[in-house]
mmCIF file of C-alpha atoms in Angstrom:
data_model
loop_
_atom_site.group_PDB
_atom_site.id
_atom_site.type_symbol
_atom_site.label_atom_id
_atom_site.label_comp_id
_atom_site.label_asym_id
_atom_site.label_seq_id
_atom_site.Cartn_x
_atom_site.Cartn_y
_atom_site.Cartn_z
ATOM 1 C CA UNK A 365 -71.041 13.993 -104.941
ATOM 2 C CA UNK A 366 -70.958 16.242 -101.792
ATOM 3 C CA UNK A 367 -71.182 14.680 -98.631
ATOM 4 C CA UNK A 368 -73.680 15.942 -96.400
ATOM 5 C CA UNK A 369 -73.770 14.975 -92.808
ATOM 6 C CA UNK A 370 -77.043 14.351 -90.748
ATOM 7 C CA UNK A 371 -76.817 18.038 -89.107
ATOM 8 C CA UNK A 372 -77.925 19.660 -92.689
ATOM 9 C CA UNK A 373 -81.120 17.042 -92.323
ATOM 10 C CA UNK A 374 -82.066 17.729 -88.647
ATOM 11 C CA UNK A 375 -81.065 21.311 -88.142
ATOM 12 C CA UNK A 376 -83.874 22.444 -90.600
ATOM 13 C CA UNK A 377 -86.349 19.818 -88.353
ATOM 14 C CA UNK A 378 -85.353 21.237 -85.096
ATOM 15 C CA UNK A 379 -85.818 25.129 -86.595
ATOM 16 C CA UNK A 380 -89.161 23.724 -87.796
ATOM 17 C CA UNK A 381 -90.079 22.176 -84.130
ATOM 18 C CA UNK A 382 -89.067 25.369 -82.353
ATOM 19 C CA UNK A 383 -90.979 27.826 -84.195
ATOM 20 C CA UNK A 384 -93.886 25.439 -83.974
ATOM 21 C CA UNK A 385 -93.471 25.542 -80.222
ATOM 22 C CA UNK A 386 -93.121 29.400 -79.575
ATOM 23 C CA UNK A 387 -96.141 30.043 -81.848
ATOM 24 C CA UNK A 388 -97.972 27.418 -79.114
ATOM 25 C CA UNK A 389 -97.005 29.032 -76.497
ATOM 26 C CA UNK A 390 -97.785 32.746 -77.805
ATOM 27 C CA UNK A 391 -101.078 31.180 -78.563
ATOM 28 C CA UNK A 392 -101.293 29.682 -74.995
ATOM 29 C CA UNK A 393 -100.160 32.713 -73.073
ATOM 30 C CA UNK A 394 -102.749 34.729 -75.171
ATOM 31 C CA UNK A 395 -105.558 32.630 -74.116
ATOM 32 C CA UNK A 396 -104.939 32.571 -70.347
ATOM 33 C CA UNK A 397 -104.664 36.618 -70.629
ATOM 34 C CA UNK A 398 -108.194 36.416 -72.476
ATOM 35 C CA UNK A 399 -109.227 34.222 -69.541
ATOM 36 C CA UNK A 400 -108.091 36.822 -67.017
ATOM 37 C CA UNK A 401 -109.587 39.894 -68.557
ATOM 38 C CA UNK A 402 -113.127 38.402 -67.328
ATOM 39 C CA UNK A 403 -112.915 38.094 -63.859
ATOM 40 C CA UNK A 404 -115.922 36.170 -63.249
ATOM 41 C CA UNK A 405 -116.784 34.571 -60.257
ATOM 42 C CA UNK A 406 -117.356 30.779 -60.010
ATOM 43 C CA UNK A 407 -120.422 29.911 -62.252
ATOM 44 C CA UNK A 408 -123.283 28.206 -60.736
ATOM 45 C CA UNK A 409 -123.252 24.360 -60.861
ATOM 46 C CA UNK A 410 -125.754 22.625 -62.701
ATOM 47 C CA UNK A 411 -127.054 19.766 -60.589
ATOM 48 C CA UNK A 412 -126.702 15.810 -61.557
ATOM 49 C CA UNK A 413 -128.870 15.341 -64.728
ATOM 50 C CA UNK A 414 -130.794 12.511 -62.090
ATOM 51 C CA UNK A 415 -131.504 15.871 -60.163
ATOM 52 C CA UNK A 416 -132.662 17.966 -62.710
ATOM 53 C CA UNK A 417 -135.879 19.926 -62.091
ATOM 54 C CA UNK A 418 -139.520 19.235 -64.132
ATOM 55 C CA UNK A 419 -138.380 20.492 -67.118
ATOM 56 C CA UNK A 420 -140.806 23.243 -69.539
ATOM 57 C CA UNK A 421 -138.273 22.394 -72.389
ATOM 58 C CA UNK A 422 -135.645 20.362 -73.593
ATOM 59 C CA UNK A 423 -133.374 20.278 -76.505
ATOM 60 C CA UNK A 424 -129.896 18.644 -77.631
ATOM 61 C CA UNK A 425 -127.771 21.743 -78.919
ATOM 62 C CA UNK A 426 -124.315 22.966 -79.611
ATOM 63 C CA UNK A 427 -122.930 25.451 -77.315
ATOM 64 C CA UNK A 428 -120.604 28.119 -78.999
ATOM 65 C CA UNK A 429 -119.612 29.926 -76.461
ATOM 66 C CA UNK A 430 -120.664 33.026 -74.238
ATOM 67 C CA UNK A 431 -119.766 36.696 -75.133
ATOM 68 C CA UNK A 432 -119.825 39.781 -73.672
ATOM 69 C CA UNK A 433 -123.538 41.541 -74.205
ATOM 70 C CA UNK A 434 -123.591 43.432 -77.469
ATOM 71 C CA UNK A 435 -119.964 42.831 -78.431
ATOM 72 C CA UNK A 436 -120.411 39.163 -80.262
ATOM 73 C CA UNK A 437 -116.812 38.549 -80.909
ATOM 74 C CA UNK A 438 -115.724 39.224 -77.217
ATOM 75 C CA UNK A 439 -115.277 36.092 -76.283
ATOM 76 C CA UNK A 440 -115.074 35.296 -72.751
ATOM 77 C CA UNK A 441 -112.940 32.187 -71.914
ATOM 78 C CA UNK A 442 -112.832 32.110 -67.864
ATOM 79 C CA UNK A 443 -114.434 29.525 -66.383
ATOM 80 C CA UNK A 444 -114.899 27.169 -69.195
ATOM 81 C CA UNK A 445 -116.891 29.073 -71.509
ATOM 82 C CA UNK A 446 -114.912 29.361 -74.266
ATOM 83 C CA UNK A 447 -114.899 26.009 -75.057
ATOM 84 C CA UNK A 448 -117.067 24.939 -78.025
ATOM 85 C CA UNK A 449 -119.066 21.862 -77.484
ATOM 86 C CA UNK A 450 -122.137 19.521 -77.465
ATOM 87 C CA UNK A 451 -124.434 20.376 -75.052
ATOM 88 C CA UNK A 452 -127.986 19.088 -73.611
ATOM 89 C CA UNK A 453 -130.222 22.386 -72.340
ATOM 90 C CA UNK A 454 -132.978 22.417 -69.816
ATOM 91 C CA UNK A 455 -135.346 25.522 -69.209
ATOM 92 C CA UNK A 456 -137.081 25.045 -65.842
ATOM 93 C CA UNK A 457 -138.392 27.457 -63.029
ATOM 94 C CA UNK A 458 -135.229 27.336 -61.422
ATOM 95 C CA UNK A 459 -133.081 28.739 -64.142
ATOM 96 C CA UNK A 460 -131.577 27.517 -67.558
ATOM 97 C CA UNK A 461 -129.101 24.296 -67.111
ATOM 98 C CA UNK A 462 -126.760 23.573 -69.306
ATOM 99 C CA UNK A 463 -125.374 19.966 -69.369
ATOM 100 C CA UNK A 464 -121.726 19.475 -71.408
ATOM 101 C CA UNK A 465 -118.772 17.524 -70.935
ATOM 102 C CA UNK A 466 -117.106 21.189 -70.675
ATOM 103 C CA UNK A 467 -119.050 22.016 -67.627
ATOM 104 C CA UNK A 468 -121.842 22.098 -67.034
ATOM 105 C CA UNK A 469 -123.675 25.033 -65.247
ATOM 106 C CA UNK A 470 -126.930 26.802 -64.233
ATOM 107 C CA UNK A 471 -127.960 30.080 -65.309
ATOM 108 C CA UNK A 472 -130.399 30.890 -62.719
ATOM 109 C CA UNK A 473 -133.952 32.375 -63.477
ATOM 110 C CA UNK A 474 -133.367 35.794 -62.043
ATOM 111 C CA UNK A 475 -130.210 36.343 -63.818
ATOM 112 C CA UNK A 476 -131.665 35.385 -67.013
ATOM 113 C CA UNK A 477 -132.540 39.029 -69.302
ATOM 114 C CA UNK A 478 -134.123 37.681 -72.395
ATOM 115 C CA UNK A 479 -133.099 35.312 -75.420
ATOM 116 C CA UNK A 480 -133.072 36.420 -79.337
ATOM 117 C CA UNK A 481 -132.063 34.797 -82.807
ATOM 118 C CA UNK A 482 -128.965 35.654 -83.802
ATOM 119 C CA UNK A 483 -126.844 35.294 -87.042
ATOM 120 C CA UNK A 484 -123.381 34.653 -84.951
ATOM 121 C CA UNK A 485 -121.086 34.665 -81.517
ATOM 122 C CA UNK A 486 -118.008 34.186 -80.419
ATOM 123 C CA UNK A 487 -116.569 34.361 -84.149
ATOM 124 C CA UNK A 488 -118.978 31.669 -85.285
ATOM 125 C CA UNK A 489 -122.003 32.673 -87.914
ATOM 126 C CA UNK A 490 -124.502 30.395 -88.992
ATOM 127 C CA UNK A 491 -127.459 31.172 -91.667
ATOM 128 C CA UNK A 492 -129.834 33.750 -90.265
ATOM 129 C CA UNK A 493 -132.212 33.134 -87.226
ATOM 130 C CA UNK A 494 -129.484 29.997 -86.910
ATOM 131 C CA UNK A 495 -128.474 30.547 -83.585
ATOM 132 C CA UNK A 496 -130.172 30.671 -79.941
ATOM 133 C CA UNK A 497 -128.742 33.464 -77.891
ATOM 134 C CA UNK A 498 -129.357 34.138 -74.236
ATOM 135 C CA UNK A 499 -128.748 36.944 -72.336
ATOM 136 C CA UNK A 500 -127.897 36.621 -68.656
ATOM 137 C CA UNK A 501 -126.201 38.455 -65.646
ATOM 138 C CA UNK A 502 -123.287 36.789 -63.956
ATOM 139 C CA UNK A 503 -121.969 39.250 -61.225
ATOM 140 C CA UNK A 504 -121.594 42.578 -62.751
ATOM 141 C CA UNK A 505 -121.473 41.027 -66.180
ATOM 142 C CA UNK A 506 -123.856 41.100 -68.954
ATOM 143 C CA UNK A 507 -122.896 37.962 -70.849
ATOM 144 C CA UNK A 508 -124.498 36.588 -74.293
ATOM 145 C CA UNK A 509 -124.387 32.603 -74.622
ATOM 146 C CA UNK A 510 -125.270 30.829 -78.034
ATOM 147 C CA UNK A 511 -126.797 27.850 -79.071
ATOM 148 C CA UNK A 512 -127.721 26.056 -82.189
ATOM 149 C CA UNK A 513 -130.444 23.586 -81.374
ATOM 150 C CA UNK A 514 -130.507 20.550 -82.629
ATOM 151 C CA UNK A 515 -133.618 18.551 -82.069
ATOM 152 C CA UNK A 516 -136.909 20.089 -81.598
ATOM 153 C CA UNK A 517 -137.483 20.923 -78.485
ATOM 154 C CA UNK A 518 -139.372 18.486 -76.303
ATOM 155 C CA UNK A 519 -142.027 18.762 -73.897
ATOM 156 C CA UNK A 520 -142.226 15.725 -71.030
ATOM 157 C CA UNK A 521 -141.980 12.992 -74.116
ATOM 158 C CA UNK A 522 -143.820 14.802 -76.630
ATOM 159 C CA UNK A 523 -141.955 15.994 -79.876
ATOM 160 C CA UNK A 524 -143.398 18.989 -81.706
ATOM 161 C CA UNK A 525 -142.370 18.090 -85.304
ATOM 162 C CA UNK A 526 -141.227 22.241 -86.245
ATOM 163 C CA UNK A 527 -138.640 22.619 -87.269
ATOM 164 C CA UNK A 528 -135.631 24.545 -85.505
ATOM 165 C CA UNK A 529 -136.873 28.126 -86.659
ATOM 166 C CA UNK A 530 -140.096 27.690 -84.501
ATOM 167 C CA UNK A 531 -138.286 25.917 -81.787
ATOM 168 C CA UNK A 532 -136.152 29.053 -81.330
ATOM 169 C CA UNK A 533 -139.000 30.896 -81.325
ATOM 170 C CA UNK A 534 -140.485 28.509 -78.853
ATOM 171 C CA UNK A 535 -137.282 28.617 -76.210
ATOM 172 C CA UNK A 536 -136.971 32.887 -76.477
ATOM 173 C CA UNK A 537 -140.449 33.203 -75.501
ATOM 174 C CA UNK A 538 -140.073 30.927 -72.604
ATOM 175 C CA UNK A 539 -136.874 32.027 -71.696
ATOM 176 C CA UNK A 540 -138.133 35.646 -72.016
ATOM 177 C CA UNK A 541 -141.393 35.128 -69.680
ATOM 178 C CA UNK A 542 -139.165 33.720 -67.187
ATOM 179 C CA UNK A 543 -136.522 36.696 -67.199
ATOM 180 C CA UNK A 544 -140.252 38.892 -66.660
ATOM 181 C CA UNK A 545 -141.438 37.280 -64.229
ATOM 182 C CA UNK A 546 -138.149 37.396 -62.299
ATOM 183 C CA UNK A 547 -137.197 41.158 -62.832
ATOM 184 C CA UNK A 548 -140.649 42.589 -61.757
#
């Protein structure tokens, strides 16, 4: 029988631990350069959900994150955007607010450019027409933010009964109105 002391045991562990680490780290530093590359300005808050405005629609959702217009796996990570998350939406004269634990924030009516269906963003794809995905201008960025609704939307306490394809359908022309009436 050999005898092997406790350094054969732990120096294997400790190689393990320290690899482990510098691939966090790499994966860290990465994101904080991603964050960097969009230098946005601050986004504008969403009030208190007491304080929201009259709503036109409503809807629960899942935010996936914002891109860059027209390149849907340029993610942009600054000011809390990247992260993935639950989300409540509501569409009202004033803008688009979007309510998450995340932050929350307000695209404003005149920076909103349109809304379409989408099949994916950020690196996420969902079954076609799956995904809500509105376009907006934040400073001299043209950003894409998606959503994947997931209630019908409402209107004051009324529930339409379609199903998520028409709600889509519902929110991109409202969204897209607003973004006319706003850049004429």
């Amino acid at each position: 029988m050999s005898d092997s002391g406790l350094g054969d045991v732990w120096l294997p562990v400790a190689i393990m631990f320290g690899v482990l680490l510098l691939a966090y780290l790499g994966m860290w530093r990465g994101w904080r350069r991603r964050a960097g590359r969009h230098d946005l300005p601050e986004l504008v808050p969403a009030p208190p959900v007491a304080d929201l405005p009259p709503a036109r629609l409503q809807s629960g959702a899942r935010y996936f994150g914002t891109t860059t217009s027209g390149d849907w796996l340029d993610r942009v990570v600054a000011r809390g955007l990247g992260a993935r998350s639950t989300a409540r939406l509501s569409l009202s004269a004033e803008g688009l607010d979007v309510i998450r634990l995340a932050g929350s924030f307000r695209i404003p009516a005149d920076a909103l450019r349109g809304a379409r269906h989408d099949q994916g963003i950020a690196g996420k794809v969902v079954p076609p027409h799956g995904l809500l995905v509105v376009t907006w201008q934040h400073a001299d960025h043209l950003l894409d933010t998606g959503f994947r609704l997931t209630e019908p939307a409402t209107t004051g306490d009324d529930r339409t009964g379609r199903g998520l394809t028409e709600t889509h359908n519902t929110w991109i022309r409202s969204i897209s109105k607003i973004a006319k009436e706003h850049s004429a």
